[in-house]
């Protein structure tokens, strides 16, 4: 029980990291990036490839791929988003568009990497388990948990301690008001969108360990999981995402311990339950009744 | 009004004749059957998306539950295939009813929630713990009921029914109300339209079609694993075919299914990723440049598209 | 409560999360009357209209219509009972024709409606009958909102800033139409910023501020009321 709880916290932090980027994007753009999970997948393949080709440590890959995907994100934003925002129904249009993007990424990944599961099997974080409260955990879980925590902290500092972060929160609160008060909404949104993708890719670099391996079709499931996590913690609220991730992680570990054959159902059931019972999330104020 | 009825009747007859006669000219009956499957499924998506604006990413859930419902009725209760098919359709409608609270969610939430629902149904059906009921991950074998010819013609009937339903919806007050709701649900409610009930009704019709089609697919295929009838790509195909042809019309999704599924069969079967790449790009380009599909090209030139 | 009130709103409150949009509003509209509703932006006028028309359920309080408690009824039920409205930002069925817009409402009305052609003629929309509603200009779309409302044969019409954005000539025309509807026996609650327009179509006004009503009486008297003056000039 204690083991499952601690493991749940470690995985919860990791899932918060996966969800956080999606939530940032949703917060500023009011769009659900259905290709989010595919950027996690890209990060994963990048780490696996860099390790097998140059023996690059996954933590280095994490930093590199996050920066790289951040740059891609900026470009992608300016190519796609202003166009969608100008349409009649940005919410649905963006959903379909990002879905198309997700299909393209998945197809390219199959062409490049094939359909087999790839992973990093060498114990790059050492063989010795790390002991927490007397319970032994694989070192990589602890490292992933800590890295996720660090990333979450950095995002928190960005949002609450920098000028542009302040603007970002203003855009999250109301795009129109922010525009009127002279904030350059596109710049702020592009950066938030790119950070979102960068975070996804960073999480991806740890995915070979935390998710057991990488396949090109990982994207859709991860996007749903990320969506479940952020809906749990309330959409558009980055702090809530951490709570959502923790709940999800602990619930997952408990399921895997006590009901292993049904644990795969968890993200889907959790998502449906929250959407039907309290769509504003467990920690959210009521959103507009749309 | 009378002339419209004639047009409708002619369309249904043409579709039926096309697929009744096609096996004489083209020997790959399986491909023709699957083309009918996708035409019917994209019309099902069309009823929901084209007329209400709700995009069911999880549409395949109804297809899968229909396939399993029909199969299990044949296997466990020895129902004759056609009756079992109807049973599968009914089970899909029931699932639609159970999931109908999802329709209270707004667009993007609904799309993702429906996806989650279909995954949940898949994981339940394929769960090893339910092996005694659903055969779990080991799949279904309907060898004793195998009848490719009869199941082909039953599928023609289902397709004809689907086309007739879409035509009826397009012409009816119900269809106009659905379109009104898609344009503006609040105004529709103030105009006296019971929005949630009408939307639920469309959702259940759409679910029933997928359930019947799923049952027919199971019967025709007769041996399949759960992932074959719950594969997300089935939803995706139906959605892409609809968007490509033009949602909200009858001929758009029909055109989309025939053209794109034909294309899939020439380039896609052995290397599906190439086709996936093409339709992924197609989706992006459509959304950016032709959001109302191929049908809107004709409409722009002033033609009326059925 | 007077016996001839068609609509009474009793202690209605509405909060969205932490924000309290209405803090206990009371008002009555007598049968055949026309009440104006004024107040600064954010004072809760549109929220109140949304509650009366069934789009929101109030957090507390009651809405009575024709002596019946209708609190929390759904919009289509209110429409069937004979309550309808226009919208501040017009909400047409953009992909349907003007005629179809009206026909949808007529087809789902539970009350003895007017004829589509009469409604379109009354609102000067007859020539546009076969145009897609999405292609009309804002003023035309506002009239179409009104037309759709009329198709449901309302006893009570909630008019939400119909005048905003209209030219002075159009304003007079619309005021005239509203007065004609009143003569037909339709009771009205009119939200409006334009006082001249309001003076033409209403008898009394309620002034709202910060989610509560602060004045009830003649429009001219409102201009003299210190509380009202403070809200409009001092705020």
Coordinates of C-alpha atoms in Angstrom, one line a residue, chain A residues 33-216:
Chain A
X33 CA -4.0 19.9 -29.1
X34 CA -4.9 16.4 -30.1
X35 CA -1.3 15.9 -31.3
X36 CA 0.0 16.5 -27.8
X37 CA 0.7 12.8 -27.2
X38 CA 2.5 12.5 -30.5
X39 CA 5.0 15.0 -29.3
X40 CA 5.6 12.9 -26.3
X41 CA 6.2 10.0 -28.7
X42 CA 8.6 12.1 -30.7
X43 CA 10.6 12.9 -27.5
X44 CA 10.7 9.2 -26.7
X45 CA 12.0 8.1 -30.1
X46 CA 14.5 11.0 -30.0
X47 CA 15.9 9.7 -26.7
X48 CA 16.0 6.1 -27.8
X49 CA 17.7 7.0 -31.1
X50 CA 20.2 9.4 -29.5
X51 CA 21.1 6.7 -27.0
X52 CA 21.6 3.9 -29.5
X53 CA 23.4 6.1 -32.0
X54 CA 25.7 8.3 -29.8
X55 CA 25.1 6.8 -26.4
X56 CA 23.7 10.2 -25.3
X57 CA 22.3 10.2 -21.8
X58 CA 18.5 10.5 -21.8
X59 CA 18.6 13.6 -19.6
X60 CA 20.7 15.4 -22.2
X61 CA 18.3 14.2 -24.9
X62 CA 15.5 15.6 -22.8
X63 CA 17.0 19.1 -22.7
X64 CA 17.9 19.0 -26.4
X65 CA 14.6 17.7 -27.6
X66 CA 12.7 20.1 -25.5
X67 CA 14.6 23.0 -27.0
X68 CA 14.3 21.7 -30.5
X69 CA 10.6 21.0 -30.2
X70 CA 10.1 24.4 -28.6
X71 CA 11.5 26.0 -31.8
X72 CA 9.2 23.7 -33.9
X73 CA 6.3 24.8 -31.7
X74 CA 6.9 28.5 -32.4
X75 CA 7.0 27.9 -36.2
X76 CA 3.9 25.6 -36.0
X77 CA 2.0 28.2 -34.1
X78 CA 2.5 30.9 -36.6
X79 CA 1.7 28.6 -39.5
X80 CA -1.5 27.1 -38.1
X81 CA -3.1 29.0 -35.2
X82 CA -3.8 32.5 -36.6
X83 CA -5.5 30.8 -39.5
X84 CA -7.7 28.7 -37.3
X85 CA -8.5 31.5 -34.9
X86 CA -10.0 33.4 -37.8
X87 CA -12.5 30.7 -38.6
X88 CA -16.1 30.4 -37.6
X89 CA -15.6 27.6 -35.1
X90 CA -12.0 27.5 -33.8
X91 CA -12.7 25.0 -31.1
X92 CA -13.9 22.2 -33.5
X93 CA -11.7 23.2 -36.4
X94 CA -8.6 23.1 -34.3
X95 CA -9.6 19.7 -32.9
X96 CA -9.8 18.3 -36.4
X97 CA -6.7 20.0 -37.5
X98 CA -4.5 18.8 -34.7
X99 CA -6.0 15.4 -35.2
X100 CA -4.8 15.5 -38.8
X101 CA -1.4 16.6 -37.5
X102 CA -1.3 13.7 -35.1
X103 CA -2.0 11.3 -37.9
X104 CA 0.8 12.8 -40.0
X105 CA 3.3 12.5 -37.1
X106 CA 2.2 8.9 -36.4
X107 CA 2.6 7.9 -40.0
X108 CA 6.0 9.5 -40.3
X109 CA 7.1 7.8 -37.1
X110 CA 6.0 4.4 -38.5
X111 CA 8.0 5.1 -41.7
X112 CA 11.1 6.1 -39.8
X113 CA 11.0 3.7 -36.8
X114 CA 8.7 0.9 -37.7
X115 CA 5.9 -0.6 -35.6
X116 CA 8.0 -2.3 -33.0
X117 CA 8.4 -1.2 -29.4
X118 CA 11.7 0.6 -28.8
X119 CA 13.2 1.4 -25.5
X120 CA 16.5 1.9 -23.7
X121 CA 17.3 -1.3 -21.8
X122 CA 20.6 -0.3 -20.2
X123 CA 20.4 0.9 -16.7
X124 CA 21.5 4.4 -17.5
X125 CA 20.4 5.7 -14.0
X126 CA 22.3 2.9 -12.2
X127 CA 21.2 -0.5 -11.1
X128 CA 20.7 0.1 -7.5
X129 CA 17.2 0.8 -6.4
X130 CA 16.5 4.0 -4.4
X131 CA 15.0 3.6 -1.0
X132 CA 12.2 5.9 0.1
X133 CA 10.6 5.3 3.5
X134 CA 12.2 1.9 3.5
X135 CA 10.6 0.9 0.1
X136 CA 12.9 0.2 -2.8
X137 CA 12.1 1.9 -6.1
X138 CA 13.8 1.8 -9.5
X139 CA 16.2 4.7 -9.7
X140 CA 14.7 5.9 -12.9
X141 CA 11.3 6.4 -11.4
X142 CA 12.7 8.6 -8.7
X143 CA 14.8 10.5 -11.3
X144 CA 11.7 11.0 -13.5
X145 CA 9.7 12.1 -10.6
X146 CA 12.3 14.7 -9.6
X147 CA 12.8 15.9 -13.2
X148 CA 9.1 16.3 -13.6
X149 CA 8.9 18.2 -10.4
X150 CA 11.7 20.5 -11.5
X151 CA 10.0 21.1 -14.9
X152 CA 6.7 21.9 -13.1
X153 CA 8.6 24.3 -10.8
X154 CA 10.2 26.1 -13.8
X155 CA 6.8 26.5 -15.4
X156 CA 5.4 27.8 -12.2
X157 CA 8.2 30.4 -11.9
X158 CA 7.7 31.3 -15.6
X159 CA 4.0 31.9 -15.0
X160 CA 4.2 33.7 -11.7
X161 CA 7.6 35.3 -11.6
X162 CA 8.2 36.7 -15.0
X163 CA 6.6 39.6 -16.9
X164 CA 5.7 37.4 -19.9
X165 CA 4.4 34.8 -17.6
X166 CA 2.1 37.5 -16.1
X167 CA 0.9 38.3 -19.6
X168 CA 0.4 34.6 -20.3
X169 CA -1.9 34.4 -17.3
X170 CA -3.8 37.5 -18.5
X171 CA -4.3 35.8 -21.8
X172 CA -5.6 32.7 -20.0
X173 CA -8.1 34.8 -18.1
X174 CA -9.4 36.6 -21.1
X175 CA -7.9 36.8 -24.6
X176 CA -10.0 39.8 -25.5
X177 CA -9.2 41.8 -22.4
X178 CA -5.5 41.0 -22.7
X179 CA -5.5 42.2 -26.3
X180 CA -7.2 45.4 -25.4
X181 CA -4.7 46.1 -22.6
X182 CA -1.8 46.0 -25.1
X183 CA -0.4 42.5 -24.5
X184 CA 0.8 41.0 -27.7
X185 CA -1.4 38.0 -27.6
X186 CA 0.1 36.1 -30.5
X187 CA 3.6 36.3 -29.1
X188 CA 2.5 35.2 -25.6
X189 CA 0.4 32.4 -27.0
X190 CA 3.1 31.2 -29.4
X191 CA 5.6 30.9 -26.5
X192 CA 3.0 29.1 -24.3
X193 CA 2.1 26.7 -27.2
X194 CA 5.8 26.0 -27.8
X195 CA 6.5 25.5 -24.1
X196 CA 3.6 23.1 -24.1
X197 CA 5.1 21.0 -26.9
X198 CA 8.6 21.3 -25.4
X199 CA 7.2 19.9 -22.1
X200 CA 5.6 17.0 -24.0
X201 CA 8.8 16.2 -25.8
X202 CA 10.7 16.4 -22.5
X203 CA 8.3 14.0 -20.9
X204 CA 8.8 11.8 -23.9
X205 CA 12.5 11.5 -23.3
X206 CA 11.6 9.8 -20.0
X207 CA 8.8 7.7 -21.6
X208 CA 11.1 4.7 -22.6
X209 CA 11.4 4.1 -18.8
X210 CA 8.1 5.3 -17.4
X211 CA 5.9 3.8 -20.1
X212 CA 8.0 0.8 -20.8
X213 CA 8.7 1.6 -24.4
X214 CA 7.9 3.7 -27.4
X215 CA 5.6 2.9 -30.3
X216 CA 4.4 5.2 -33.0

